[in-house]
Coordinates of C-alpha atoms in Angstrom, one line a residue:
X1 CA 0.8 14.4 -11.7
X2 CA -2.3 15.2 -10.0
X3 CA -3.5 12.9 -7.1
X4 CA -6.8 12.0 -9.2
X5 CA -4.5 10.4 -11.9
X6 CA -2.0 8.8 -9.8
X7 CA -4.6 7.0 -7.6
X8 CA -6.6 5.6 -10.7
X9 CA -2.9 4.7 -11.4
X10 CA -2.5 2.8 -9.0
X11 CA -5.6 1.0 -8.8
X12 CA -4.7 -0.2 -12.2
X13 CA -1.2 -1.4 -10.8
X14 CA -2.8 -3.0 -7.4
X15 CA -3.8 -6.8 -7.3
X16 CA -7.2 -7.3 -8.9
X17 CA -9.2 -7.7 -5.7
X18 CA -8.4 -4.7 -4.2
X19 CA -9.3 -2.6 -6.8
X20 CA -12.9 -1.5 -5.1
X21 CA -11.4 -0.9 -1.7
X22 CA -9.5 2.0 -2.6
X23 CA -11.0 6.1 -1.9
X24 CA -13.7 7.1 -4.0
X25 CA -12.1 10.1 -5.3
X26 CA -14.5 11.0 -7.9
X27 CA -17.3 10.8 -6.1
X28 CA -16.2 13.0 -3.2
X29 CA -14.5 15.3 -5.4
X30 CA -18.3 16.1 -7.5
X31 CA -20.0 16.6 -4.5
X32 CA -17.4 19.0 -3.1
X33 CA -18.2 20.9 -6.6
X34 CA -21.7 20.4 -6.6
X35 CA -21.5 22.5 -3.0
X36 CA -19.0 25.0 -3.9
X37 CA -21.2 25.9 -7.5
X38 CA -24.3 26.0 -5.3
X39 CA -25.3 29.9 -6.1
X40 CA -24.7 31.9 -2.6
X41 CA -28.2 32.2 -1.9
X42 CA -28.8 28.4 -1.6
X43 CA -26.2 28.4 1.4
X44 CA -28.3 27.3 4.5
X45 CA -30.8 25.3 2.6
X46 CA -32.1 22.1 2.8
X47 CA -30.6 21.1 -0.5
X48 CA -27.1 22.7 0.3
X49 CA -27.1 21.0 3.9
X50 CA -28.3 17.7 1.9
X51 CA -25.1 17.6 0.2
X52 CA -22.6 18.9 3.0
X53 CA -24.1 15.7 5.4
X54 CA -23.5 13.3 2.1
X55 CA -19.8 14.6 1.9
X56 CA -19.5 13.8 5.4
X57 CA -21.6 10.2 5.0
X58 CA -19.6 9.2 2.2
X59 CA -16.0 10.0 4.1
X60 CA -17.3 8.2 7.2
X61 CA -18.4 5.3 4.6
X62 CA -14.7 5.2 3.0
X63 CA -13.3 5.3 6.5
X64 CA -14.8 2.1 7.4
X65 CA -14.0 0.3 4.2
X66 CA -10.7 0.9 4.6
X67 CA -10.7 0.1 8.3
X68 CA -12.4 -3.6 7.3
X69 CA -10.2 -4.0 4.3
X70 CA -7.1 -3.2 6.3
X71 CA -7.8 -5.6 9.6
X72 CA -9.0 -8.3 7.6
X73 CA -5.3 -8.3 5.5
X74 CA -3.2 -7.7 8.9
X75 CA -4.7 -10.2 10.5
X76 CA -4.5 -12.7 7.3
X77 CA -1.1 -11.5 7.3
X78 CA -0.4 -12.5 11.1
X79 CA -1.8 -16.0 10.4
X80 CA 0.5 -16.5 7.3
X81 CA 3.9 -15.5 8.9
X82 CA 3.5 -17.8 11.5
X83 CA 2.6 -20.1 9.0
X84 CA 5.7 -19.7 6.6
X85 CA 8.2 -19.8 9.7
X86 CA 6.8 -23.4 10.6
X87 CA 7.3 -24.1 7.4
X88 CA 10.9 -23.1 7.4
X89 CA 11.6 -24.9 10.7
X90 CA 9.7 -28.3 9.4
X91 CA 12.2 -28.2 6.4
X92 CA 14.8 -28.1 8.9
X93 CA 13.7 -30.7 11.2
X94 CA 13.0 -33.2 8.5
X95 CA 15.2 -32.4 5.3
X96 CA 18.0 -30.2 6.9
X97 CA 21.5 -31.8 7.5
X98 CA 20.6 -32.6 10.9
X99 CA 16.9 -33.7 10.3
X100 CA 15.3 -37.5 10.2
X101 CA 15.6 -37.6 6.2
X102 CA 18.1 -35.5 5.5
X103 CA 18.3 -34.7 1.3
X104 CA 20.5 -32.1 0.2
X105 CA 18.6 -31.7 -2.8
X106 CA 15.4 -31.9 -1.5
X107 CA 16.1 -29.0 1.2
X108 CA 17.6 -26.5 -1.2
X109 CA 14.5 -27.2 -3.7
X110 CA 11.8 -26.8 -0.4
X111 CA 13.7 -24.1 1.0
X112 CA 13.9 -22.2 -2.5
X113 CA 9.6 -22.7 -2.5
X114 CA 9.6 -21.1 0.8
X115 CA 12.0 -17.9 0.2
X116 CA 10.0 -17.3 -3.2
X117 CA 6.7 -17.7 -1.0
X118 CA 8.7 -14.7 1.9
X119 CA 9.2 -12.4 -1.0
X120 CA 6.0 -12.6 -2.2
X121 CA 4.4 -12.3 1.2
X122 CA 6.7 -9.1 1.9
X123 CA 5.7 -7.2 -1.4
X124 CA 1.7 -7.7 -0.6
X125 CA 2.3 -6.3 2.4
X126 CA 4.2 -3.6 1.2
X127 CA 1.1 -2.9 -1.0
X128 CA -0.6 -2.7 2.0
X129 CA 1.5 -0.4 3.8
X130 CA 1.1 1.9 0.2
X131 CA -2.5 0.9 0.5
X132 CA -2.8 3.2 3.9
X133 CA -0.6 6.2 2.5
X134 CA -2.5 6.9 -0.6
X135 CA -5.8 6.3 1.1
X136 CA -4.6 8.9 3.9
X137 CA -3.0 11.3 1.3
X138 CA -6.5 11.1 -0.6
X139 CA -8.9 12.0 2.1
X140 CA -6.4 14.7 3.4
X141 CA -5.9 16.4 -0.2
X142 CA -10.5 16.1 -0.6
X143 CA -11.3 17.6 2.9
X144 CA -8.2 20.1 2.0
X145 CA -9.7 21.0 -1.3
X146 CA -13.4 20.9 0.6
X147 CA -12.2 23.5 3.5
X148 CA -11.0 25.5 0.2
X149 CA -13.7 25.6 -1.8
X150 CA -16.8 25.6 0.4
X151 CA -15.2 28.1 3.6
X152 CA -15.6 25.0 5.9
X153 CA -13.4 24.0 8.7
X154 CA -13.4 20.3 8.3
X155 CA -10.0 19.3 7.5
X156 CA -8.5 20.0 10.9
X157 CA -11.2 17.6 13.1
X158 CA -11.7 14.6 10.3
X159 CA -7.9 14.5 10.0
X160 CA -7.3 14.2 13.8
X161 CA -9.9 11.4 13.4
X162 CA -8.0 9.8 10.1
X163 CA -4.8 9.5 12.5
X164 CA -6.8 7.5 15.0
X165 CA -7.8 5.3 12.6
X166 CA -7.1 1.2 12.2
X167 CA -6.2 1.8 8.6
X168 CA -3.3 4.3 8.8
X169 CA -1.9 2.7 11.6
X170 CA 0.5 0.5 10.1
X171 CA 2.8 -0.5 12.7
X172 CA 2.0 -4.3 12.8
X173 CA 2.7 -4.3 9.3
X174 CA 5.6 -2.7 9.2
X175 CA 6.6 -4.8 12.3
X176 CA 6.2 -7.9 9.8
X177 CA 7.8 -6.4 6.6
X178 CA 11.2 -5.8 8.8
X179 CA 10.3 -9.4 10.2
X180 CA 10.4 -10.9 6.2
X181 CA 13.3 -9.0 5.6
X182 CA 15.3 -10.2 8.6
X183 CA 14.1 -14.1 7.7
X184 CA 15.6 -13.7 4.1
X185 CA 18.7 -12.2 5.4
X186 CA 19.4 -14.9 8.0
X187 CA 17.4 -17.9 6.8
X188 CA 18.5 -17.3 3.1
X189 CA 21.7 -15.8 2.8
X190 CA 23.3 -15.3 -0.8
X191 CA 25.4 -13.2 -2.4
X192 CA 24.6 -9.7 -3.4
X193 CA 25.2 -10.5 -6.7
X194 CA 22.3 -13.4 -7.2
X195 CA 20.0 -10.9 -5.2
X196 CA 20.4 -8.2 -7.7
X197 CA 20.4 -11.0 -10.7
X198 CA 17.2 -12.1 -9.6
X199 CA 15.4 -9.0 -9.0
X200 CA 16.1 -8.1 -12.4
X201 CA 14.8 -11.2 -13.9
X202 CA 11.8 -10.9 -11.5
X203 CA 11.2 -7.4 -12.8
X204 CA 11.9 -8.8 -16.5
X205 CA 9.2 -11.5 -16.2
X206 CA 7.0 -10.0 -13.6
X207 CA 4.2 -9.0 -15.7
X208 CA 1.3 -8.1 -13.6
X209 CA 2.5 -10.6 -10.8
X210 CA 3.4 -9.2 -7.4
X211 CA 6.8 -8.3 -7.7
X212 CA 5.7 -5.4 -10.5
X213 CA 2.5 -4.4 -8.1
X214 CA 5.2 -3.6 -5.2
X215 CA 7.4 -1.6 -7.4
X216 CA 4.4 0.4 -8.2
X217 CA 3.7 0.7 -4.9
X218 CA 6.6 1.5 -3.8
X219 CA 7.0 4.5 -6.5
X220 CA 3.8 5.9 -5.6
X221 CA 4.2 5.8 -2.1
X222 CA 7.7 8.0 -2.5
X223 CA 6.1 9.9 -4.9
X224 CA 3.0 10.8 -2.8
X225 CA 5.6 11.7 0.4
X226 CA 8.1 13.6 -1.1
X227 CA 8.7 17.2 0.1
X228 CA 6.9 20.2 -2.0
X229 CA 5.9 24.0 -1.7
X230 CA 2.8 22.3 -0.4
X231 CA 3.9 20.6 2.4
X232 CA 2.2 20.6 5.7
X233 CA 1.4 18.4 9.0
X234 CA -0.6 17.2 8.0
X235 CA 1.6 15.2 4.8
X236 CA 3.1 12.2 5.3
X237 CA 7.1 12.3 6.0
X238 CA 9.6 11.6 2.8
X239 CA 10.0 8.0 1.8
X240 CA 13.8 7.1 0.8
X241 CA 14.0 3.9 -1.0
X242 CA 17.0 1.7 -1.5
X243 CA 18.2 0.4 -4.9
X244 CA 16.5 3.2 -6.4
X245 CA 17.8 2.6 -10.0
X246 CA 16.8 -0.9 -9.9
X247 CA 13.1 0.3 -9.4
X248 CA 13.2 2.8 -11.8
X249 CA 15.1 0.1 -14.5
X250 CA 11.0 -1.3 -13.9
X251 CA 9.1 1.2 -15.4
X252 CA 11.0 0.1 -19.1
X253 CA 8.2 -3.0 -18.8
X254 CA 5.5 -0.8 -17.5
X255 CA 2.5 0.3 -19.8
X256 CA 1.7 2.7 -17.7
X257 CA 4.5 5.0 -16.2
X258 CA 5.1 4.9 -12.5
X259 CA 5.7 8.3 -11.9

C-alpha cells in the first residue's frame, strides 16, 4: 500500500481529535510536483525559489505541530499515571483487606474500574507512540521523494533535524507503556486464559472505541517498519508484535482493512 493511502488510513482509525494533527501529505506532495513540472528554464526564478522556501515553510510548520501535539499528550500522560496509581493505592488503603472499610465486593468492582481505565490509558499511548512513526516515516518518504524529483539535497540535513526532534523522541512514553504493562501484571494478575477471553470480546465490541484504534495502530506501525528492498538509515527498525493472530482476528470487524 502506498504511504499516501495508509496514512489517510490511519487518520480514519485514530481518535477523532487527532485527526488534524497528523502530516499534511497532500499538500507537501503537490508542491514537490508543482517544482519538479516547473519547465527547466524556470529553475532559479523567483517563482521556482517561491515554491522550494514553501516546501521548506510547510515542513518546518508540520514539525512544530507535531512537536505541540506530542508534549501536550506526554505531559497529559505524566499527570494521568500518577493519577491512576493513587487511585490504585486509595483502593487499597480504604477497600482492600487490610484497609479502614474493607468490602470484598466493593474492591474487586473499584479495582476492575481502574484496570479498564490502565488499558485504555496504555492503548492511547500506544497511538501516540504510532503517532511519532508514521509522522517520521512521512516526512522522511516527502523530503526522499523531493531530493528525487527536484535534484535537491535536502533529505540528509532535515532528517538529522527530524531525529532531534520532541516528537520522535518517544522515550518517556515508552518508559510509561512498559510502566502500564508492569501495573497490570502485578496489580492485576489473572489467568492467561480471561486475558485472551477478554481481548477478544474487547475486539468483538470495540467499535471505534480505543481498544480498535490501538490495534490499528499497532498494525500500521509494523507495517510502516518492516524490512523491504527499500530500506535505509534512515527507516525505522522492524516492529515484532506479540499475539499476532489475535490482532489480525481484528480486522474481521474492521471496515477498512488494516493492512
Amino acid at each position: 500500500m502506498k504511504f499516501g493511502k495508509r496514512l489517510k488510513q490511519q487518520v480514519q482509525e485514530t481518535l477523532p481529535d487527532w485527526r488534524d494533527k497528523y502530516l499534511s501529505y497532500k499538500e507537501l506532495k503537490k508542491l514537490v510536483r508543482l517544482i519538479s513540472s516547473a519547465p527547466p528554464f524556470s529553475y532559479g526564478s523567483v517563482e521556482h525559489g517561491m515554491a522550494g522556501a514553501e516546501f521548506v515553510r510547510l515542513l518546518n510548520s508540520e514539525i512544530d505541530k507535531f512537536n505541540t501535539f506530542f508534549m501536550e499528550q506526554e505531559e497529559d500522560y505524566i499527570i494521568r499515571h500518577e493519577e491512576l496509581k493513587q487511585r490504585i493505592q486509595k483502593v487499597i488503603d480504604t477497600l482492600g483487606p487490610s484497609g479502614s472499610q474493607p468490602s470484598e465486593a466493593a474492591y474487586k468492582e473499584e479495582m476492575r474500574k481502574i484496570r479498564k481505565n490502565i488499558v485504555n490509558f496504555h492503548g492511547e499511548m500506544v497511538l501516540l507512540e504510532n503517532y511519532s512513526n508514521i509522522n517520521y516515516t512521512g516526512l522522511a518518504k516527502i523530503l526522499k521523494k523531493y531530493d528525487k524529483r527536484t535534484g535537491g539535497l535536502l533529505r540528509l540535513p532535515f532528517i538529522q533535524k527530524v531525529l532531534e526532534q520532541p516528537f520522535f523522541i518517544t522515550d518517556l512514553v515508552s518508559k510509561l507503556v512498559k510502566q502500564c504493562e508492569y501495573m497490570i501484571d502485578t496489580v492485576f494478575p489473572v489467568e492467561e486464559e480471561e486475558i485472551m477471553k477478554e481481548r477478544r470480546e474487547s475486539i468483538r465490541v470495540a467499535g471505534e472505541g480505543i481498544f480498535r484504534n490501538t490495534i490499528a495502530a499497532l498494525m500500521t506501525m509494523q507495517e510502516i517498519r518492516r524490512g523491504s528492498s527499500t530500506h535505509s538509515h534512515f527507516s525505522l527498525p522492524p516492529l515484532i508484535l506479540p499475539d499476532f493472530d489475535l490482532i489480525q482476528s481484528s480486522q474481521l470487524n474492521s471496515p477498512i482493512p488494516i493492512v
